[in-house]
């Protein structure tokens, strides 16, 4: 029988060495790709989906390293987990940033002081709201607005109730901030023509954090303000204060009547005329009974004479029976107010004599 060089019969193989088990083929030992899915990649994706952005990037990075070493499937899942964790991080940053802005915005408004001069983007007169970007500036240089005061809420015992809504706050601001700014600048003639009241009303989130006040400003529509506008009781002298408080209601109402005379609704004009009668009558009493400096006395007497002549005509206008008669009598009453007499009083008291003129040096 033929035997090969091994001395074995054909078909016979070498005997397995004693004590060594047979070795089976393992595809991993060949360096080929594995067919199983990376558990780390799956975990990274799951944490990325549920917002676990702390664990998701760690698991995703570990999965990519392991996949590169072993050839497991799941690279796309690991990358998706990393992307989702980044998205969650951005969302969290935005939420935290907005919350910080809202909180500090309310705190910044409360921290403002009356008389501070501010800057923010220019606005039109029809937009009463102060925009978001506010910076304090020296009042001796150009600025856009001045802090005039606040309009508060509550019953005096700290009870402010639920958030009243933006519309209710705006209505309150329209009424309250006009009063605040009138007290901040007692002489409206000293205000530049394009300066008007503006306000900042708290948002719902600010209200819940304790910001319950409307912040009132005087702001320029176009050209920056180059001086302090403040002319309140702390700035003007005693005679100026008495005079400005005596005349302001009458002056304000006669200006309103003048605005309504040409195109205003007759009912509003009639109401304004009735209020003018009361305000100008009170003005006459205050001006006539208040002691004035000797240099202002002659002009004051002439001003009182003008009021005495105009008051019966205002009363007659208030009782007019037709719209045309009302307008005719109002025009007659207006003619009795002599501007030069008012200007003479202002000069004697060292007050502004033209629109936008600052208070003269004392």
Short mmCIF file of C-alpha atoms in Angstrom, two decimals:
data_model
loop_
_atom_site.label_atom_id
_atom_site.label_comp_id
_atom_site.label_asym_id
_atom_site.label_seq_id
_atom_site.Cartn_x
_atom_site.Cartn_y
_atom_site.Cartn_z
CA UNK A 1 0.00 0.00 0.00
CA UNK A 2 1.26 3.43 -0.94
CA UNK A 3 2.24 5.74 1.84
CA UNK A 4 3.15 9.39 1.44
CA UNK A 5 6.00 11.19 2.98
CA UNK A 6 4.04 11.49 6.16
CA UNK A 7 3.76 7.78 6.58
CA UNK A 8 -0.06 7.99 6.70
CA UNK A 9 -2.62 6.27 4.62
CA UNK A 10 -4.59 8.50 2.24
CA UNK A 11 -7.62 10.08 4.00
CA UNK A 12 -6.00 9.95 7.37
CA UNK A 13 -5.27 13.26 9.09
CA UNK A 14 -2.89 14.12 11.83
CA UNK A 15 -4.11 13.32 15.25
CA UNK A 16 -5.23 16.14 17.49
CA UNK A 17 -2.63 16.85 20.13
CA UNK A 18 -3.56 15.48 23.48
CA UNK A 19 -4.89 18.15 25.91
CA UNK A 20 -5.61 20.85 23.26
CA UNK A 21 -9.27 21.40 22.27
CA UNK A 22 -10.14 22.00 18.65
CA UNK A 23 -10.17 25.66 17.55
CA UNK A 24 -13.26 26.97 15.71
CA UNK A 25 -13.12 29.82 13.16
CA UNK A 26 -13.91 33.27 14.61
CA UNK A 27 -14.61 36.06 12.09
CA UNK A 28 -13.33 38.69 14.57
CA UNK A 29 -9.88 37.20 14.33
CA UNK A 30 -9.79 37.86 10.62
CA UNK A 31 -10.26 41.64 11.03
CA UNK A 32 -13.56 41.64 9.10
CA UNK A 33 -16.56 43.83 10.09
CA UNK A 34 -18.77 42.72 12.96
CA UNK A 35 -22.48 42.50 12.41
CA UNK A 36 -23.65 43.48 15.94
CA UNK A 37 -24.98 46.95 16.94
CA UNK A 38 -23.10 49.18 19.39
CA UNK A 39 -25.00 49.49 22.66
CA UNK A 40 -23.17 52.70 23.46
CA UNK A 41 -24.43 54.27 20.22
CA UNK A 42 -28.00 53.25 21.00
CA UNK A 43 -27.72 54.67 24.52
CA UNK A 44 -26.30 57.94 23.15
CA UNK A 45 -29.26 58.31 20.79
CA UNK A 46 -31.80 57.57 23.53
CA UNK A 47 -30.29 60.12 25.91
CA UNK A 48 -30.15 62.62 23.04
CA UNK A 49 -33.86 62.15 22.36
CA UNK A 50 -34.96 62.58 25.98
CA UNK A 51 -32.74 65.59 26.69
CA UNK A 52 -29.97 63.86 28.57
CA UNK A 53 -27.37 66.06 26.94
CA UNK A 54 -24.87 65.44 29.74
CA UNK A 55 -24.66 61.68 29.13
CA UNK A 56 -25.41 61.62 25.41
CA UNK A 57 -22.13 63.19 24.22
CA UNK A 58 -20.08 61.01 26.56
CA UNK A 59 -21.75 57.84 25.35
CA UNK A 60 -21.61 58.99 21.73
CA UNK A 61 -17.90 59.73 21.88
CA UNK A 62 -17.19 56.38 23.55
CA UNK A 63 -19.31 54.62 20.93
CA UNK A 64 -17.38 56.17 18.04
CA UNK A 65 -14.07 55.09 19.55
CA UNK A 66 -15.32 51.54 20.14
CA UNK A 67 -16.86 51.29 16.66
CA UNK A 68 -13.59 52.35 15.09
CA UNK A 69 -11.77 49.63 17.02
CA UNK A 70 -14.24 46.77 16.57
CA UNK A 71 -16.10 47.63 13.38
CA UNK A 72 -19.51 47.45 15.07
CA UNK A 73 -22.54 49.07 13.48
CA UNK A 74 -24.12 52.25 14.96
CA UNK A 75 -21.88 55.11 13.91
CA UNK A 76 -24.89 57.05 12.59
CA UNK A 77 -26.74 56.55 15.87
CA UNK A 78 -23.78 57.84 17.85
CA UNK A 79 -23.48 60.91 15.62
CA UNK A 80 -27.23 61.54 15.93
CA UNK A 81 -26.92 61.37 19.71
CA UNK A 82 -24.12 63.93 19.63
CA UNK A 83 -26.14 66.27 17.40
CA UNK A 84 -29.24 65.99 19.59
CA UNK A 85 -27.23 66.72 22.71
CA UNK A 86 -25.92 69.87 21.02
CA UNK A 87 -29.47 70.93 20.12
CA UNK A 88 -30.61 70.45 23.71
CA UNK A 89 -27.65 72.47 24.96
CA UNK A 90 -28.56 75.35 22.63
CA UNK A 91 -32.22 75.24 23.72
CA UNK A 92 -31.19 75.32 27.37
CA UNK A 93 -28.85 78.26 26.73
CA UNK A 94 -31.65 80.20 25.01
CA UNK A 95 -34.12 79.52 27.83
CA UNK A 96 -31.61 80.52 30.49
CA UNK A 97 -30.63 83.62 28.52
CA UNK A 98 -34.21 84.78 28.04
CA UNK A 99 -34.99 84.15 31.69
CA UNK A 100 -31.91 86.12 32.73
CA UNK A 101 -32.82 88.97 30.40
CA UNK A 102 -36.42 89.19 31.64
CA UNK A 103 -35.36 89.06 35.28
CA UNK A 104 -32.60 91.63 34.96
CA UNK A 105 -34.71 93.81 32.65
CA UNK A 106 -37.28 94.23 35.41
CA UNK A 107 -34.53 94.80 37.97
CA UNK A 108 -32.90 97.40 35.71
CA UNK A 109 -36.17 99.32 35.41
CA UNK A 110 -36.65 99.33 39.17
CA UNK A 111 -33.03 100.40 39.67
CA UNK A 112 -33.43 103.53 37.52
CA UNK A 113 -33.54 106.83 39.41
CA UNK A 114 -35.68 109.87 38.70
CA UNK A 115 -33.70 112.35 36.66
CA UNK A 116 -31.37 109.82 35.05
CA UNK A 117 -30.69 110.45 31.37
CA UNK A 118 -30.91 107.49 29.02
CA UNK A 119 -30.28 106.41 25.48
CA UNK A 120 -32.17 103.98 23.27
CA UNK A 121 -33.10 103.77 19.57
CA UNK A 122 -35.23 106.60 18.18
CA UNK A 123 -39.00 106.05 18.04
CA UNK A 124 -41.96 107.64 16.38
CA UNK A 125 -44.51 109.51 18.42
CA UNK A 126 -47.13 106.81 17.83
CA UNK A 127 -45.02 104.21 19.61
CA UNK A 128 -45.27 104.86 23.37
CA UNK A 129 -43.13 101.92 24.46
CA UNK A 130 -39.50 102.14 25.45
CA UNK A 131 -37.49 99.55 23.47
CA UNK A 132 -35.20 96.97 24.96
CA UNK A 133 -31.75 98.55 24.76
CA UNK A 134 -31.29 101.20 27.46
CA UNK A 135 -28.06 102.84 28.62
CA UNK A 136 -27.57 105.61 31.18
CA UNK A 137 -25.73 108.73 30.03
CA UNK A 138 -24.65 112.06 31.54
CA UNK A 139 -27.43 114.64 31.25
CA UNK A 140 -24.93 117.23 30.07
CA UNK A 141 -24.45 115.35 26.79
CA UNK A 142 -26.83 114.14 24.06
CA UNK A 143 -29.40 111.63 25.26
CA UNK A 144 -32.70 110.25 24.06
CA UNK A 145 -34.82 110.21 27.21
CA UNK A 146 -35.07 110.96 30.92
CA UNK A 147 -36.48 108.91 33.73
CA UNK A 148 -39.49 110.79 35.16
CA UNK A 149 -40.99 108.38 37.71
CA UNK A 150 -43.26 105.39 38.23
CA UNK A 151 -46.93 104.53 38.29
CA UNK A 152 -47.57 101.95 40.98
CA UNK A 153 -50.31 99.43 41.71
CA UNK A 154 -51.88 98.03 44.83
CA UNK A 155 -54.05 99.09 47.72
CA UNK A 156 -51.26 100.50 49.88
CA UNK A 157 -50.84 97.24 51.77
CA UNK A 158 -48.83 95.37 49.17
CA UNK A 159 -51.82 93.69 47.51
CA UNK A 160 -51.48 94.04 43.74
CA UNK A 161 -53.51 91.07 42.54
CA UNK A 162 -53.05 89.07 39.37
CA UNK A 163 -51.41 90.37 36.22
CA UNK A 164 -53.99 92.78 34.76
CA UNK A 165 -52.95 92.27 31.14
CA UNK A 166 -50.99 94.42 28.73
CA UNK A 167 -54.02 96.42 27.54
CA UNK A 168 -54.98 97.44 31.09
CA UNK A 169 -51.39 98.39 31.88
CA UNK A 170 -51.10 100.52 28.75
CA UNK A 171 -54.32 102.34 29.62
CA UNK A 172 -52.99 102.96 33.12
CA UNK A 173 -49.71 104.19 31.64
CA UNK A 174 -51.45 106.62 29.31
CA UNK A 175 -53.14 108.27 32.26
CA UNK A 176 -50.53 107.89 34.97
CA UNK A 177 -47.39 108.72 33.01
CA UNK A 178 -48.87 111.99 31.77
CA UNK A 179 -49.33 113.02 35.39
CA UNK A 180 -45.84 111.83 36.31
CA UNK A 181 -44.18 113.74 33.47
CA UNK A 182 -46.20 116.88 34.29
CA UNK A 183 -44.73 116.82 37.77
CA UNK A 184 -41.25 116.16 36.39
CA UNK A 185 -41.48 119.19 34.09
CA UNK A 186 -43.83 121.71 35.67
CA UNK A 187 -43.41 124.14 32.79
CA UNK A 188 -44.46 122.43 29.53
CA UNK A 189 -43.23 125.44 27.55
CA UNK A 190 -39.67 124.44 28.37
CA UNK A 191 -40.05 121.04 26.68
CA UNK A 192 -38.78 120.67 23.10
CA UNK A 193 -41.65 120.16 20.68
CA UNK A 194 -40.73 116.55 19.85
CA UNK A 195 -40.44 115.34 23.46
CA UNK A 196 -43.36 113.25 24.71
CA UNK A 197 -44.24 110.76 27.42
CA UNK A 198 -43.15 107.14 26.97
CA UNK A 199 -43.41 104.18 29.30
CA UNK A 200 -42.34 100.63 30.02
CA UNK A 201 -45.02 98.26 31.32
CA UNK A 202 -44.03 95.01 33.08
CA UNK A 203 -44.59 91.74 31.25
CA UNK A 204 -46.44 88.82 32.80
CA UNK A 205 -43.19 87.10 33.77
CA UNK A 206 -41.85 90.30 35.35
CA UNK A 207 -45.09 90.83 37.25
CA UNK A 208 -44.81 87.36 38.78
CA UNK A 209 -41.28 88.24 39.93
CA UNK A 210 -42.46 91.33 41.80
CA UNK A 211 -42.18 94.11 39.20
CA UNK A 212 -45.51 95.92 39.65
CA UNK A 213 -44.70 99.44 38.46
CA UNK A 214 -44.94 101.22 35.13
CA UNK A 215 -41.76 103.18 34.39
CA UNK A 216 -42.41 106.62 32.86
CA UNK A 217 -40.01 108.54 30.63
CA UNK A 218 -39.81 111.72 28.63
CA UNK A 219 -38.33 110.82 25.26
CA UNK A 220 -37.40 112.67 22.09
CA UNK A 221 -38.92 111.46 18.84
CA UNK A 222 -36.03 112.52 16.62
CA UNK A 223 -33.24 114.89 17.70
CA UNK A 224 -31.37 113.95 20.89
CA UNK A 225 -31.84 116.05 24.02
CA UNK A 226 -28.78 118.11 24.97
CA UNK A 227 -29.71 119.17 28.52
CA UNK A 228 -31.63 118.00 31.54
CA UNK A 229 -35.38 118.49 31.13
CA UNK A 230 -36.12 118.28 34.83
CA UNK A 231 -38.00 121.26 36.24
CA UNK A 232 -39.85 119.91 39.24
CA UNK A 233 -40.37 121.32 42.72
CA UNK A 234 -36.75 120.54 43.57
CA UNK A 235 -35.46 122.72 40.72
CA UNK A 236 -37.70 125.80 40.41
CA UNK A 237 -37.92 128.50 43.07
CA UNK A 238 -40.98 129.17 45.23
CA UNK A 239 -42.52 131.92 43.08
CA UNK A 240 -42.02 129.90 39.91
CA UNK A 241 -43.56 126.85 41.56
CA UNK A 242 -46.67 128.73 42.71
CA UNK A 243 -47.18 130.28 39.30
CA UNK A 244 -46.68 127.08 37.30
CA UNK A 245 -49.05 125.13 39.53
CA UNK A 246 -51.63 127.92 39.30
CA UNK A 247 -51.70 128.13 35.51
CA UNK A 248 -51.04 124.61 34.26
CA UNK A 249 -54.60 123.23 34.22
CA UNK A 250 -56.01 126.31 32.51
CA UNK A 251 -53.16 126.42 29.99
CA UNK A 252 -53.43 122.72 29.24
CA UNK A 253 -57.19 122.84 28.73
CA UNK A 254 -57.16 125.94 26.54
CA UNK A 255 -54.56 124.20 24.36
CA UNK A 256 -56.84 121.17 24.13
CA UNK A 257 -59.79 123.37 23.19
CA UNK A 258 -57.67 124.97 20.48
CA UNK A 259 -56.82 121.52 19.07
CA UNK A 260 -60.48 120.43 19.10
CA UNK A 261 -61.82 123.66 17.65
CA UNK A 262 -61.03 122.93 14.01
CA UNK A 263 -61.78 119.22 13.62
CA UNK A 264 -62.64 117.78 17.01
CA UNK A 265 -65.96 116.11 17.84
CA UNK A 266 -68.44 118.69 19.18
CA UNK A 267 -69.14 116.63 22.30
CA UNK A 268 -65.45 116.54 23.23
CA UNK A 269 -65.10 120.26 22.53
CA UNK A 270 -68.09 121.05 24.73
CA UNK A 271 -66.66 118.93 27.55
CA UNK A 272 -63.25 120.60 27.25
CA UNK A 273 -64.85 124.05 27.34
CA UNK A 274 -66.72 123.21 30.55
CA UNK A 275 -63.48 122.02 32.15
CA UNK A 276 -61.71 125.16 30.95
CA UNK A 277 -64.25 127.34 32.76
CA UNK A 278 -63.45 125.64 36.07
CA UNK A 279 -59.68 125.54 35.54
CA UNK A 280 -59.30 129.16 34.43
CA UNK A 281 -61.57 130.37 37.21
CA UNK A 282 -59.37 128.59 39.75
CA UNK A 283 -56.27 130.02 38.07
CA UNK A 284 -57.60 133.56 38.45
CA UNK A 285 -58.19 133.07 42.17
CA UNK A 286 -54.73 131.59 42.76
CA UNK A 287 -52.89 134.26 40.78
CA UNK A 288 -54.88 137.09 42.36
CA UNK A 289 -54.41 135.97 45.96
CA UNK A 290 -50.77 134.88 45.85
CA UNK A 291 -48.14 137.48 46.83
CA UNK A 292 -45.64 138.02 44.01
CA UNK A 293 -42.27 139.75 43.71
CA UNK A 294 -42.57 143.46 43.02
CA UNK A 295 -41.07 143.14 39.55
CA UNK A 296 -43.78 140.62 38.59
CA UNK A 297 -46.75 142.41 40.19
CA UNK A 298 -47.73 144.70 37.25
CA UNK A 299 -47.70 141.82 34.76
CA UNK A 300 -49.71 139.66 37.18
CA UNK A 301 -52.40 142.31 37.47
CA UNK A 302 -52.70 142.48 33.69
CA UNK A 303 -52.91 138.69 33.48
CA UNK A 304 -55.73 138.64 36.06
CA UNK A 305 -57.56 141.31 34.05
CA UNK A 306 -57.31 139.12 30.94
CA UNK A 307 -58.79 136.18 32.86
CA UNK A 308 -61.62 138.30 34.24
CA UNK A 309 -62.50 139.40 30.71
CA UNK A 310 -62.27 135.92 29.21
CA UNK A 311 -64.11 133.97 31.90
CA UNK A 312 -67.67 135.21 31.05
CA UNK A 313 -67.03 134.31 27.41
CA UNK A 314 -65.90 130.81 28.37
CA UNK A 315 -69.04 130.43 30.47
CA UNK A 316 -71.13 131.63 27.55
CA UNK A 317 -69.43 129.10 25.25
CA UNK A 318 -70.16 126.30 27.71
CA UNK A 319 -73.85 127.16 27.46
CA UNK A 320 -73.98 127.40 23.66
CA UNK A 321 -76.95 125.59 22.11
CA UNK A 322 -75.47 124.77 18.70
CA UNK A 323 -72.10 123.57 17.46
CA UNK A 324 -71.52 126.66 15.34
CA UNK A 325 -72.43 128.95 18.22
CA UNK A 326 -70.09 126.97 20.47
CA UNK A 327 -67.14 127.44 18.13
CA UNK A 328 -67.91 131.13 17.64
CA UNK A 329 -68.01 131.84 21.38
CA UNK A 330 -64.83 129.83 21.99
CA UNK A 331 -63.02 131.99 19.43
CA UNK A 332 -64.23 135.10 21.25
CA UNK A 333 -62.97 133.78 24.58
CA UNK A 334 -59.58 132.91 23.11
CA UNK A 335 -59.11 136.46 21.86
CA UNK A 336 -59.24 137.73 25.44
CA UNK A 337 -56.07 135.84 26.34
CA UNK A 338 -53.23 138.18 25.42
CA UNK A 339 -50.00 136.18 24.92
CA UNK A 340 -47.76 139.18 25.59
CA UNK A 341 -49.15 139.53 29.11
CA UNK A 342 -48.34 135.89 29.90
CA UNK A 343 -44.85 136.33 28.46
CA UNK A 344 -44.32 139.42 30.61
CA UNK A 345 -45.10 137.40 33.73
CA UNK A 346 -42.74 134.66 32.61
CA UNK A 347 -39.91 137.09 32.04
CA UNK A 348 -40.46 138.66 35.44
CA UNK A 349 -40.35 135.24 37.11
CA UNK A 350 -37.41 134.06 34.93
CA UNK A 351 -39.32 131.26 33.24
CA UNK A 352 -39.13 129.98 29.66
CA UNK A 353 -40.70 132.25 27.06
CA UNK A 354 -40.44 130.07 23.93
CA UNK A 355 -41.12 126.40 23.27
CA UNK A 356 -38.12 124.31 24.20
CA UNK A 357 -36.28 127.09 26.00
CA UNK A 358 -34.62 125.84 29.19
CA UNK A 359 -35.21 127.47 32.53
CA UNK A 360 -33.08 130.65 32.57
CA UNK A 361 -30.21 130.83 35.00
CA UNK A 362 -31.37 132.01 38.41
#
